[in-house]
JSON list of C-alpha atoms in Angstrom, two decimals:
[
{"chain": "A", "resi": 1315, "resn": "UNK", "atom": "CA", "xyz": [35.56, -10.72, -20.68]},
{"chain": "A", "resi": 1316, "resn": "UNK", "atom": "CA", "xyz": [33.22, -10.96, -17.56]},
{"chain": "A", "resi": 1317, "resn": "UNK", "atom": "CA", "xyz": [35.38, -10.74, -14.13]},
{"chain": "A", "resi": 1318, "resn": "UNK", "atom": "CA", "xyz": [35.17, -12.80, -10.93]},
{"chain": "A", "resi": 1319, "resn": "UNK", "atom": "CA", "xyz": [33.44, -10.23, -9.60]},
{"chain": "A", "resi": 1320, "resn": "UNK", "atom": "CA", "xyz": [30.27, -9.85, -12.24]},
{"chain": "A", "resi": 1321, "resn": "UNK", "atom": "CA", "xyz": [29.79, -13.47, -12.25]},
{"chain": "A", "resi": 1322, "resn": "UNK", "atom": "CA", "xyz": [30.34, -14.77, -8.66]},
{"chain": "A", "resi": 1323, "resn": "UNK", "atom": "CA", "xyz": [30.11, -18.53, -7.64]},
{"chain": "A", "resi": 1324, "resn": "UNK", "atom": "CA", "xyz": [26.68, -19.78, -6.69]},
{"chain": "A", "resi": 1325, "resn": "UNK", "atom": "CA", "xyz": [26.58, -20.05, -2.99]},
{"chain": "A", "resi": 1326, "resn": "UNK", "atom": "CA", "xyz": [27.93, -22.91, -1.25]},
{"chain": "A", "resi": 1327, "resn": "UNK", "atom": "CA", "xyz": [25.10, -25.81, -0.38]},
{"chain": "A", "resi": 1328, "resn": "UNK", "atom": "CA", "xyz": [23.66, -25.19, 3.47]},
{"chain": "A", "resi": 1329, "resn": "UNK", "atom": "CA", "xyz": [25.31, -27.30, 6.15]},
{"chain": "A", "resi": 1330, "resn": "UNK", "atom": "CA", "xyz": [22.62, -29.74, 8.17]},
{"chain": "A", "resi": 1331, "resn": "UNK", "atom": "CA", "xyz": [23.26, -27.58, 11.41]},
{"chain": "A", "resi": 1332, "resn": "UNK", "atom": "CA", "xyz": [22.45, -23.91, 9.09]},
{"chain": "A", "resi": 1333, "resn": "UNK", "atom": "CA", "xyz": [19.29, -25.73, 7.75]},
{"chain": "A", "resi": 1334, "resn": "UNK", "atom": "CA", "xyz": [18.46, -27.19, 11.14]},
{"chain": "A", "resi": 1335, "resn": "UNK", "atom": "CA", "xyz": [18.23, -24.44, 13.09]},
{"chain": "A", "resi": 1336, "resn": "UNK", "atom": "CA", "xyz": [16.57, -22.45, 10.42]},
{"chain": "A", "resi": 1337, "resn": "UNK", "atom": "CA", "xyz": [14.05, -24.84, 9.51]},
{"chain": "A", "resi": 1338, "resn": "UNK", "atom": "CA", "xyz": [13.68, -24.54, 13.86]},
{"chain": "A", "resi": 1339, "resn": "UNK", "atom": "CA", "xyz": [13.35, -21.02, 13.50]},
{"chain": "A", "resi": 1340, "resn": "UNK", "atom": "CA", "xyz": [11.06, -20.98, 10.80]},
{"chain": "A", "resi": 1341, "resn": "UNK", "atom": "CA", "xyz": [9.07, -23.82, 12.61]},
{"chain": "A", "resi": 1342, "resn": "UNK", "atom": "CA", "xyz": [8.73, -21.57, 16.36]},
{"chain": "A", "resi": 1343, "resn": "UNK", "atom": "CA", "xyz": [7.89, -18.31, 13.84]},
{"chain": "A", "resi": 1344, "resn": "UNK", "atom": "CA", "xyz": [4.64, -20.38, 12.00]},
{"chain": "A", "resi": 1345, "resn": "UNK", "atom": "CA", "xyz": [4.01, -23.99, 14.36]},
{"chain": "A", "resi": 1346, "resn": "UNK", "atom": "CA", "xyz": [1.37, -26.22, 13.62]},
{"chain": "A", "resi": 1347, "resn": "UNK", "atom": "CA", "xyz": [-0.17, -25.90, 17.42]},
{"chain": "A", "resi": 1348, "resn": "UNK", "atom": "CA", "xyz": [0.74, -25.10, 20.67]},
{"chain": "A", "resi": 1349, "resn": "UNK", "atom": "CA", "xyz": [2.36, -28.80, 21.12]},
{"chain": "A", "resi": 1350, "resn": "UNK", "atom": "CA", "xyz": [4.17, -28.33, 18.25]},
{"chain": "A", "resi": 1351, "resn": "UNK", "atom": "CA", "xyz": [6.30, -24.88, 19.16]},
{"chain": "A", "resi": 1352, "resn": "UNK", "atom": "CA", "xyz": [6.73, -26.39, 22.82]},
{"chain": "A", "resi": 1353, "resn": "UNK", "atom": "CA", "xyz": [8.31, -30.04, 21.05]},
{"chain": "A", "resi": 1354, "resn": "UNK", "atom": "CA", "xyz": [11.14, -27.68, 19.74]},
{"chain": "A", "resi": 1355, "resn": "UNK", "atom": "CA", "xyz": [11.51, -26.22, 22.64]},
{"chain": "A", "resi": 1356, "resn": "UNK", "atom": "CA", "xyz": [14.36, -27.23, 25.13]},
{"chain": "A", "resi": 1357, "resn": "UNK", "atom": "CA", "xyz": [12.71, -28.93, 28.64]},
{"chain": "A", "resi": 1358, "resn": "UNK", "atom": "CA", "xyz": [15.08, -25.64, 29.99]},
{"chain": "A", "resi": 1359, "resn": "UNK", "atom": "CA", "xyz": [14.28, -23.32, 27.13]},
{"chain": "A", "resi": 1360, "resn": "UNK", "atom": "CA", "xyz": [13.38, -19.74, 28.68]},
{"chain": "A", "resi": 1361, "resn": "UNK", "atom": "CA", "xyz": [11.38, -16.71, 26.75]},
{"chain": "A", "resi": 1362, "resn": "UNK", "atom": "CA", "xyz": [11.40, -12.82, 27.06]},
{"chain": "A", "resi": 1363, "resn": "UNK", "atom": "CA", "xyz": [10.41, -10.21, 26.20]},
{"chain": "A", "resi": 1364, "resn": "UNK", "atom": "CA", "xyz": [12.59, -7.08, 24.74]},
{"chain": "A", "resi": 1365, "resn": "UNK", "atom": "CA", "xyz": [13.28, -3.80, 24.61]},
{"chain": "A", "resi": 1366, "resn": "UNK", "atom": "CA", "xyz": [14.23, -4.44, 28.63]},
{"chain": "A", "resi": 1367, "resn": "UNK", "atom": "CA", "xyz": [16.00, -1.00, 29.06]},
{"chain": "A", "resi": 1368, "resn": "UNK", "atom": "CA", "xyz": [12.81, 1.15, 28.76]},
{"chain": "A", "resi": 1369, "resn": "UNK", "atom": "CA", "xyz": [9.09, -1.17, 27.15]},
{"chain": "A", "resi": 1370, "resn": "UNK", "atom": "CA", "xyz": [10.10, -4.18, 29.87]},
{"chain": "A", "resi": 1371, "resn": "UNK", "atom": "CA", "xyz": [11.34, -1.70, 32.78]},
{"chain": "A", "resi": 1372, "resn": "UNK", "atom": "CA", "xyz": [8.02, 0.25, 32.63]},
{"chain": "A", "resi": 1373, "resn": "UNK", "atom": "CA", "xyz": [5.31, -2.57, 32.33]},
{"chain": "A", "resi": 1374, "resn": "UNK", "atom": "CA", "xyz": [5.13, -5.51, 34.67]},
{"chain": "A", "resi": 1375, "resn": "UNK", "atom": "CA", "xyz": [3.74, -7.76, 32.26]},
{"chain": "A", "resi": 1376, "resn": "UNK", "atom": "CA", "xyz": [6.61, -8.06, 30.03]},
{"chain": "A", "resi": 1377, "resn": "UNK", "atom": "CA", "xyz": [9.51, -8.22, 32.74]},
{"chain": "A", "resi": 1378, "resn": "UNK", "atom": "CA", "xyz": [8.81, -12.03, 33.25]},
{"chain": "A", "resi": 1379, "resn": "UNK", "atom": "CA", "xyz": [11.15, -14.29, 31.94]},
{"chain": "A", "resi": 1380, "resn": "UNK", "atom": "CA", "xyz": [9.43, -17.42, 31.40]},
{"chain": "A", "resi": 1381, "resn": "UNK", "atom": "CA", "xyz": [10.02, -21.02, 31.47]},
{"chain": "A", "resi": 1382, "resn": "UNK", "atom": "CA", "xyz": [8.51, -23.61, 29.31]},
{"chain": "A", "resi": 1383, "resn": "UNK", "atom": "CA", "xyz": [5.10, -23.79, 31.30]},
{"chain": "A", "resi": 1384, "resn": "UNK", "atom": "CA", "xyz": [4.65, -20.43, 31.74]},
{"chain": "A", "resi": 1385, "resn": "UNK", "atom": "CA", "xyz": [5.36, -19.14, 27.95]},
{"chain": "A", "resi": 1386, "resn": "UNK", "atom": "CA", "xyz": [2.82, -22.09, 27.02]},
{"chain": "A", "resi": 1387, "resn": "UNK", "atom": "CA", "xyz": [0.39, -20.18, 29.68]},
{"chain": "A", "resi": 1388, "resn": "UNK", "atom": "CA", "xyz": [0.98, -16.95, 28.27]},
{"chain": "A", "resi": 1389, "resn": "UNK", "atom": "CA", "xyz": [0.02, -18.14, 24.79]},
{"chain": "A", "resi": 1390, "resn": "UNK", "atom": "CA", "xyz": [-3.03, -19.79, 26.06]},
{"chain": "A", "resi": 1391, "resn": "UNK", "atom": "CA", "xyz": [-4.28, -17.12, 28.35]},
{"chain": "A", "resi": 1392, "resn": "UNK", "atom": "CA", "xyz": [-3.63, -14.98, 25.24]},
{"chain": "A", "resi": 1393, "resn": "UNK", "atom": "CA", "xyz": [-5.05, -17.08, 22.63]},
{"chain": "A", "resi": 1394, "resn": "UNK", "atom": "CA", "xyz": [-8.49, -16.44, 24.70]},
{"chain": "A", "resi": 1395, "resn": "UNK", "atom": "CA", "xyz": [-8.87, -13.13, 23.27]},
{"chain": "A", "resi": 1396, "resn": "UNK", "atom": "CA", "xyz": [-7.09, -12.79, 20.04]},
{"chain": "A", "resi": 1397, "resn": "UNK", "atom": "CA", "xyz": [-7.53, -15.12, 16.67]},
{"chain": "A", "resi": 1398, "resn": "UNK", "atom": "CA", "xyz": [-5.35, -14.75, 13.45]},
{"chain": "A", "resi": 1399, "resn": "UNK", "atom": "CA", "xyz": [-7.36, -13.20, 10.81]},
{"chain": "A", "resi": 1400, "resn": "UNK", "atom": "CA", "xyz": [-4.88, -14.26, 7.87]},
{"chain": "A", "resi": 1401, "resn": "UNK", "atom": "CA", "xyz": [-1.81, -16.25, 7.72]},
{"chain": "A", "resi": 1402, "resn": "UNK", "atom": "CA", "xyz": [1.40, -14.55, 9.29]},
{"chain": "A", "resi": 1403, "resn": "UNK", "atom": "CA", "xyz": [4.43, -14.35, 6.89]},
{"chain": "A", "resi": 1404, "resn": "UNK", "atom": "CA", "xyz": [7.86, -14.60, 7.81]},
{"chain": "A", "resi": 1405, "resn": "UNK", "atom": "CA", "xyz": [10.52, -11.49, 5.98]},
{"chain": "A", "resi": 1406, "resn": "UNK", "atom": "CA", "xyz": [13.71, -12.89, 7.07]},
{"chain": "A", "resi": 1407, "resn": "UNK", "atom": "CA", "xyz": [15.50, -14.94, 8.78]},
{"chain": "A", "resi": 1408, "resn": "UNK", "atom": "CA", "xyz": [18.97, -14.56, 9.52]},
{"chain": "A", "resi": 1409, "resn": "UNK", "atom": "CA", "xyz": [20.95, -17.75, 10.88]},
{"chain": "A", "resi": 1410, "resn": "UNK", "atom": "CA", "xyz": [24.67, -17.71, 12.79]},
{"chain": "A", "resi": 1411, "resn": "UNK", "atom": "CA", "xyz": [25.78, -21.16, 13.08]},
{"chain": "A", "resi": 1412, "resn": "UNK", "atom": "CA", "xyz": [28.62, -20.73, 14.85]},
{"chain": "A", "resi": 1413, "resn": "UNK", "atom": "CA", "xyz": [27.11, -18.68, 17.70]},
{"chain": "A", "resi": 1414, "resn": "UNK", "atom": "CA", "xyz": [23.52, -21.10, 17.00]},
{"chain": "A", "resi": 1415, "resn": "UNK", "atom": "CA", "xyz": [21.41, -18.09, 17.14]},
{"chain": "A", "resi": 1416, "resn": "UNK", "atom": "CA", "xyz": [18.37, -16.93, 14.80]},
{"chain": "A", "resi": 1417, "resn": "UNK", "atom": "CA", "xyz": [16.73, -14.05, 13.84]},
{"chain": "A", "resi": 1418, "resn": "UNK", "atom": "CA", "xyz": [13.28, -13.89, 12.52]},
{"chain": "A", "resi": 1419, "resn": "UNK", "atom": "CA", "xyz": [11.40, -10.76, 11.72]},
{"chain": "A", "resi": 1420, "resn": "UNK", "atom": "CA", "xyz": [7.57, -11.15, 10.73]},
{"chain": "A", "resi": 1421, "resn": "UNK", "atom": "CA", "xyz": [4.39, -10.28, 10.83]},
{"chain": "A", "resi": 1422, "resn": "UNK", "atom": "CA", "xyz": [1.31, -11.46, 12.94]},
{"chain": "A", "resi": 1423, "resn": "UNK", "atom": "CA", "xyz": [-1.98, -10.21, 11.31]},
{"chain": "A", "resi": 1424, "resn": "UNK", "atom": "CA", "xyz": [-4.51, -10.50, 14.37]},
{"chain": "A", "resi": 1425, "resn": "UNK", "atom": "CA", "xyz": [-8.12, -9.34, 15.27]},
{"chain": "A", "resi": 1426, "resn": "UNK", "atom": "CA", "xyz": [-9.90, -9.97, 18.47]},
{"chain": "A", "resi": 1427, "resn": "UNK", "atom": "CA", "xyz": [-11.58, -13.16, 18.78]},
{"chain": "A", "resi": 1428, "resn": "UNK", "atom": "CA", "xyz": [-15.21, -12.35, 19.63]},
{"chain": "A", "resi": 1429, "resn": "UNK", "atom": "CA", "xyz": [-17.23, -9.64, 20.02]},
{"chain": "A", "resi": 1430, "resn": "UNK", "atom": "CA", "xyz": [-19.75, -7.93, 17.83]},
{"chain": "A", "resi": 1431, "resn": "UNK", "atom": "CA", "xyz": [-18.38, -7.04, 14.67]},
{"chain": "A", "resi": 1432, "resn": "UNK", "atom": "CA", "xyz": [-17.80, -10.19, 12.08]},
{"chain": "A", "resi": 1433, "resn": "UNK", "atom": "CA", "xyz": [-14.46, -11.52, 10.94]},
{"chain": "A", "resi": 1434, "resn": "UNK", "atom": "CA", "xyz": [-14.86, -9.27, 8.13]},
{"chain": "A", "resi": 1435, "resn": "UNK", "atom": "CA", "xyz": [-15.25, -6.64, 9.76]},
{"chain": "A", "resi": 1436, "resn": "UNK", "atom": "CA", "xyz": [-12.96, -6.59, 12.64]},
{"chain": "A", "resi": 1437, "resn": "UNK", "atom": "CA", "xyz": [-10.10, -4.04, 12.67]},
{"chain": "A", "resi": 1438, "resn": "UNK", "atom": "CA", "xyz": [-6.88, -6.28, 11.90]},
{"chain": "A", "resi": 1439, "resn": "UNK", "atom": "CA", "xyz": [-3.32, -5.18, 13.35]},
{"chain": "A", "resi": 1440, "resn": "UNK", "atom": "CA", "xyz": [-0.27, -6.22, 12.00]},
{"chain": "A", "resi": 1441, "resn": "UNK", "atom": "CA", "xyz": [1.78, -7.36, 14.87]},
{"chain": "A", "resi": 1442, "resn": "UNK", "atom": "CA", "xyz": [5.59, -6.75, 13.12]},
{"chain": "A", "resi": 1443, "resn": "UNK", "atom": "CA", "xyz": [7.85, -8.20, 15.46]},
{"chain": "A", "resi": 1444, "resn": "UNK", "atom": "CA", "xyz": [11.54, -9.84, 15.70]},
{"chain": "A", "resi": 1445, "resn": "UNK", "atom": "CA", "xyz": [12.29, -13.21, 17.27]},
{"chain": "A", "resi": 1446, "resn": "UNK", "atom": "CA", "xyz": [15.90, -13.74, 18.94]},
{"chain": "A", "resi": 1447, "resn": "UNK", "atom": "CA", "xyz": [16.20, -17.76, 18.83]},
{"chain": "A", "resi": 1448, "resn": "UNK", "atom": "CA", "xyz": [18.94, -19.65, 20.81]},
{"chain": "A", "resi": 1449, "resn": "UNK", "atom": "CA", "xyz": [19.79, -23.00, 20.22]},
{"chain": "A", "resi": 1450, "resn": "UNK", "atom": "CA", "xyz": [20.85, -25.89, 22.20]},
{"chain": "A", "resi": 1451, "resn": "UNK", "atom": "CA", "xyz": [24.66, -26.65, 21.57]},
{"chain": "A", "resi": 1452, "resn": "UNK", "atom": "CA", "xyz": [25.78, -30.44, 20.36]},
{"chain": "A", "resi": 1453, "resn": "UNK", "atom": "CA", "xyz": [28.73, -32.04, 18.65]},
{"chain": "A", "resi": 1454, "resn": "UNK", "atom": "CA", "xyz": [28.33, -34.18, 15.72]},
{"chain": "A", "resi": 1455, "resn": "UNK", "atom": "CA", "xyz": [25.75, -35.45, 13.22]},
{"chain": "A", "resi": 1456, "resn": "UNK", "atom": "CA", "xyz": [23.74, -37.42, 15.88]},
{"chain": "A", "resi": 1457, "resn": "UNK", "atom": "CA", "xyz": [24.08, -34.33, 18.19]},
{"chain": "A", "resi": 1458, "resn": "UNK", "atom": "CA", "xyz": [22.15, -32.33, 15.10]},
{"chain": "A", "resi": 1459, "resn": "UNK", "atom": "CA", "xyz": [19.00, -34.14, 15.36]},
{"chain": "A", "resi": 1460, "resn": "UNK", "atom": "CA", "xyz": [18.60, -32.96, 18.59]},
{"chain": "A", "resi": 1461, "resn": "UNK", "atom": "CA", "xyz": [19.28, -29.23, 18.58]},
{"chain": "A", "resi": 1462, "resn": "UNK", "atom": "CA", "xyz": [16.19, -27.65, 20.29]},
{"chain": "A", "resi": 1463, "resn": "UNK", "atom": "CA", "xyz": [15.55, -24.04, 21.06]},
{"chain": "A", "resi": 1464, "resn": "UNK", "atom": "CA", "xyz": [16.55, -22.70, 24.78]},
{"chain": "A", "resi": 1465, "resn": "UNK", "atom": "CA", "xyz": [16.18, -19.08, 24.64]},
{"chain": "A", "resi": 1466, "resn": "UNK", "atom": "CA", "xyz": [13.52, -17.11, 22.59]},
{"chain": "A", "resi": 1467, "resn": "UNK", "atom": "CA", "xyz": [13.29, -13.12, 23.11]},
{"chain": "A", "resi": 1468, "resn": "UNK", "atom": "CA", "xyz": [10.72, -11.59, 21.47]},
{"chain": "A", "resi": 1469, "resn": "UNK", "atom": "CA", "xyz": [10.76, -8.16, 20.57]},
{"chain": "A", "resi": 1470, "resn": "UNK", "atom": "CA", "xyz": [7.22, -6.80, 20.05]},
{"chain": "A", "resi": 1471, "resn": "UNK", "atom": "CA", "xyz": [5.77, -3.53, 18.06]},
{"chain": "A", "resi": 1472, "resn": "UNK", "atom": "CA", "xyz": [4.44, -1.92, 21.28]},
{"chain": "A", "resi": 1473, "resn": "UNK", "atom": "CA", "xyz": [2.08, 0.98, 19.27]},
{"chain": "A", "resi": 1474, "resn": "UNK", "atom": "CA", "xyz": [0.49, -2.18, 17.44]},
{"chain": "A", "resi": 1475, "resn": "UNK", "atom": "CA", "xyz": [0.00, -3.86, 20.58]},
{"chain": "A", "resi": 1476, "resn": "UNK", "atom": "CA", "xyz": [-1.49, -1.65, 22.79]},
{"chain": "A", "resi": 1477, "resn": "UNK", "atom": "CA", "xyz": [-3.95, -0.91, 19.82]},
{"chain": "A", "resi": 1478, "resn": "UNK", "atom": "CA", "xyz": [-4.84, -4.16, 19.96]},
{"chain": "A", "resi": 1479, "resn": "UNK", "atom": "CA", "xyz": [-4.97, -4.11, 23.51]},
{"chain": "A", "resi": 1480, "resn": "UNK", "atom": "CA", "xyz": [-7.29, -1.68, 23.13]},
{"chain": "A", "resi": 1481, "resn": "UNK", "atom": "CA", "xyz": [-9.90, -3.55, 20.66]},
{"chain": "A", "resi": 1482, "resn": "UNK", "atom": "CA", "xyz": [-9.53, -6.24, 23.19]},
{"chain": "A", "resi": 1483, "resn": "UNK", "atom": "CA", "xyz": [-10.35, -4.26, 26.22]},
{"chain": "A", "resi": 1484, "resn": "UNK", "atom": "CA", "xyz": [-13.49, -2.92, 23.85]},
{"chain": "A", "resi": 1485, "resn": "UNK", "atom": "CA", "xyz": [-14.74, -6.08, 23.36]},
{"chain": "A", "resi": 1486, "resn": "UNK", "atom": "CA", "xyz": [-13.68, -8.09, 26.72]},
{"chain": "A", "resi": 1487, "resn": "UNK", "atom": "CA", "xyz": [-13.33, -5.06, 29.56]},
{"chain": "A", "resi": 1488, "resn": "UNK", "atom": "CA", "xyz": [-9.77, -5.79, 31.08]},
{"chain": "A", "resi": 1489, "resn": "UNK", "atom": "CA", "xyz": [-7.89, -8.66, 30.56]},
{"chain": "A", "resi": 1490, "resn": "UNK", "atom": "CA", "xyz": [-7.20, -11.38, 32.92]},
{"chain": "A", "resi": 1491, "resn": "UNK", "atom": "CA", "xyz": [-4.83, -11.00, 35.45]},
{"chain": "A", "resi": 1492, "resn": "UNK", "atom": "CA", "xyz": [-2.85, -14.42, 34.35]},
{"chain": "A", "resi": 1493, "resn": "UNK", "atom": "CA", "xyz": [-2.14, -12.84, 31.02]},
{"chain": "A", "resi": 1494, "resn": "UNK", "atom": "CA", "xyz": [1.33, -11.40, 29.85]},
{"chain": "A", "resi": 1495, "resn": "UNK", "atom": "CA", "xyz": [2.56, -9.89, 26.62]},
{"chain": "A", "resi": 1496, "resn": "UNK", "atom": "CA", "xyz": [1.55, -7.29, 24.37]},
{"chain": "A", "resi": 1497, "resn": "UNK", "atom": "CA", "xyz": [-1.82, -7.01, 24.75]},
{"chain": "A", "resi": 1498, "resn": "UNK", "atom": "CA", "xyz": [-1.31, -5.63, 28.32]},
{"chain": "A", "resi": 1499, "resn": "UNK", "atom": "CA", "xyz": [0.04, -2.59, 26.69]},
{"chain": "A", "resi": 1500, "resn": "UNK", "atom": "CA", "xyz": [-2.33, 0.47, 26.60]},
{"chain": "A", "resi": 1501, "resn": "UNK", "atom": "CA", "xyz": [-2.63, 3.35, 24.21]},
{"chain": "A", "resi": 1502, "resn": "UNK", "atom": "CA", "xyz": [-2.17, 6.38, 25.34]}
]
């Protein structure tokens, strides 16, 4: 006779404020455009970079923590010399209600955007990084509809962007000054 424990019960259905702020989470991991990720976005929402103990401490260009306008810059300014050369994918995403936090861990597969060599034959780095996603806090079912995001931390794969650092700097010399992020990294 099969036990409780070989056949448990299916899972209980999502709540609206689990599916919210994981369809938010999956929505700032893949967004439609730049408008769309900064719609989701609290008017206060703040983003960082980390690793702060040792990658932020030791390079400038990650230690800012950035409102609204600026992450929007720093996507912009970064967009200039990087393209996606295949869809990314999302591997998980792990959702705490009660302390309205996400986790999303996926991959970015980009090339530099220019240059020489063809989209076919550009070197492509996979960009495997984790986002930290904190949500705005509200009471009730109205409240729901309005959860935003007001913190995102992003912790980056610093060997896969400093490579592509360096295909950028191949292509494009050094990058502008206004630009933040992994790309700033350098091999060594």
């Amino acid at each position: 006779m099969p036990t409780a424990q070989q056949h448990p019960s299916p899972p209980a259905p999502a709540s609206p404020l689990y599916s919210a702020l994981r369809a938010l989470a999956l929505a700032h991991a893949k967004p439609d455009s730049l408008d769309h990720i900064m719609a989701i976005r609290a008017p206060h929402a703040t983003h960082a970079w980390g690793h702060a103990g040792y990658l932020v401490a030791r390079h400038p260009k990650l230690a800012d923590v950035m409102d609204n306008a600026q992450f929007a810059a720093h996507i912009r300014s970064t967009g200039r010399y990087v393209a996606a050369a295949r869809p990314s994918v999302v591997h998980d995403v792990v959702v705490d209600e009660r302390k309205r936090r996400a986790v999303v861990r996926m991959s970015y597969f980009l090339r530099v955007d220019g240059g020489e060599k063809s989209e076919e034959g550009a070197e492509v780095v996979e960009q495997d990084l984790v986002w930290v996603l904190g949500f705005t806090s509200g009471e009730g079912e109205r409240e729901r509809e309005r959860v935003l995001i007001e913190e995102s931390v992003e912790f980056i794969d610093a060997a896969a962007s400093a490579r592509l650092g360096t295909l950028v700097r191949e292509v494009y010399g050094e990058v502008g000054e206004d630009v933040r992020g992994g790309i700033t990294l350098k091999e060594s």
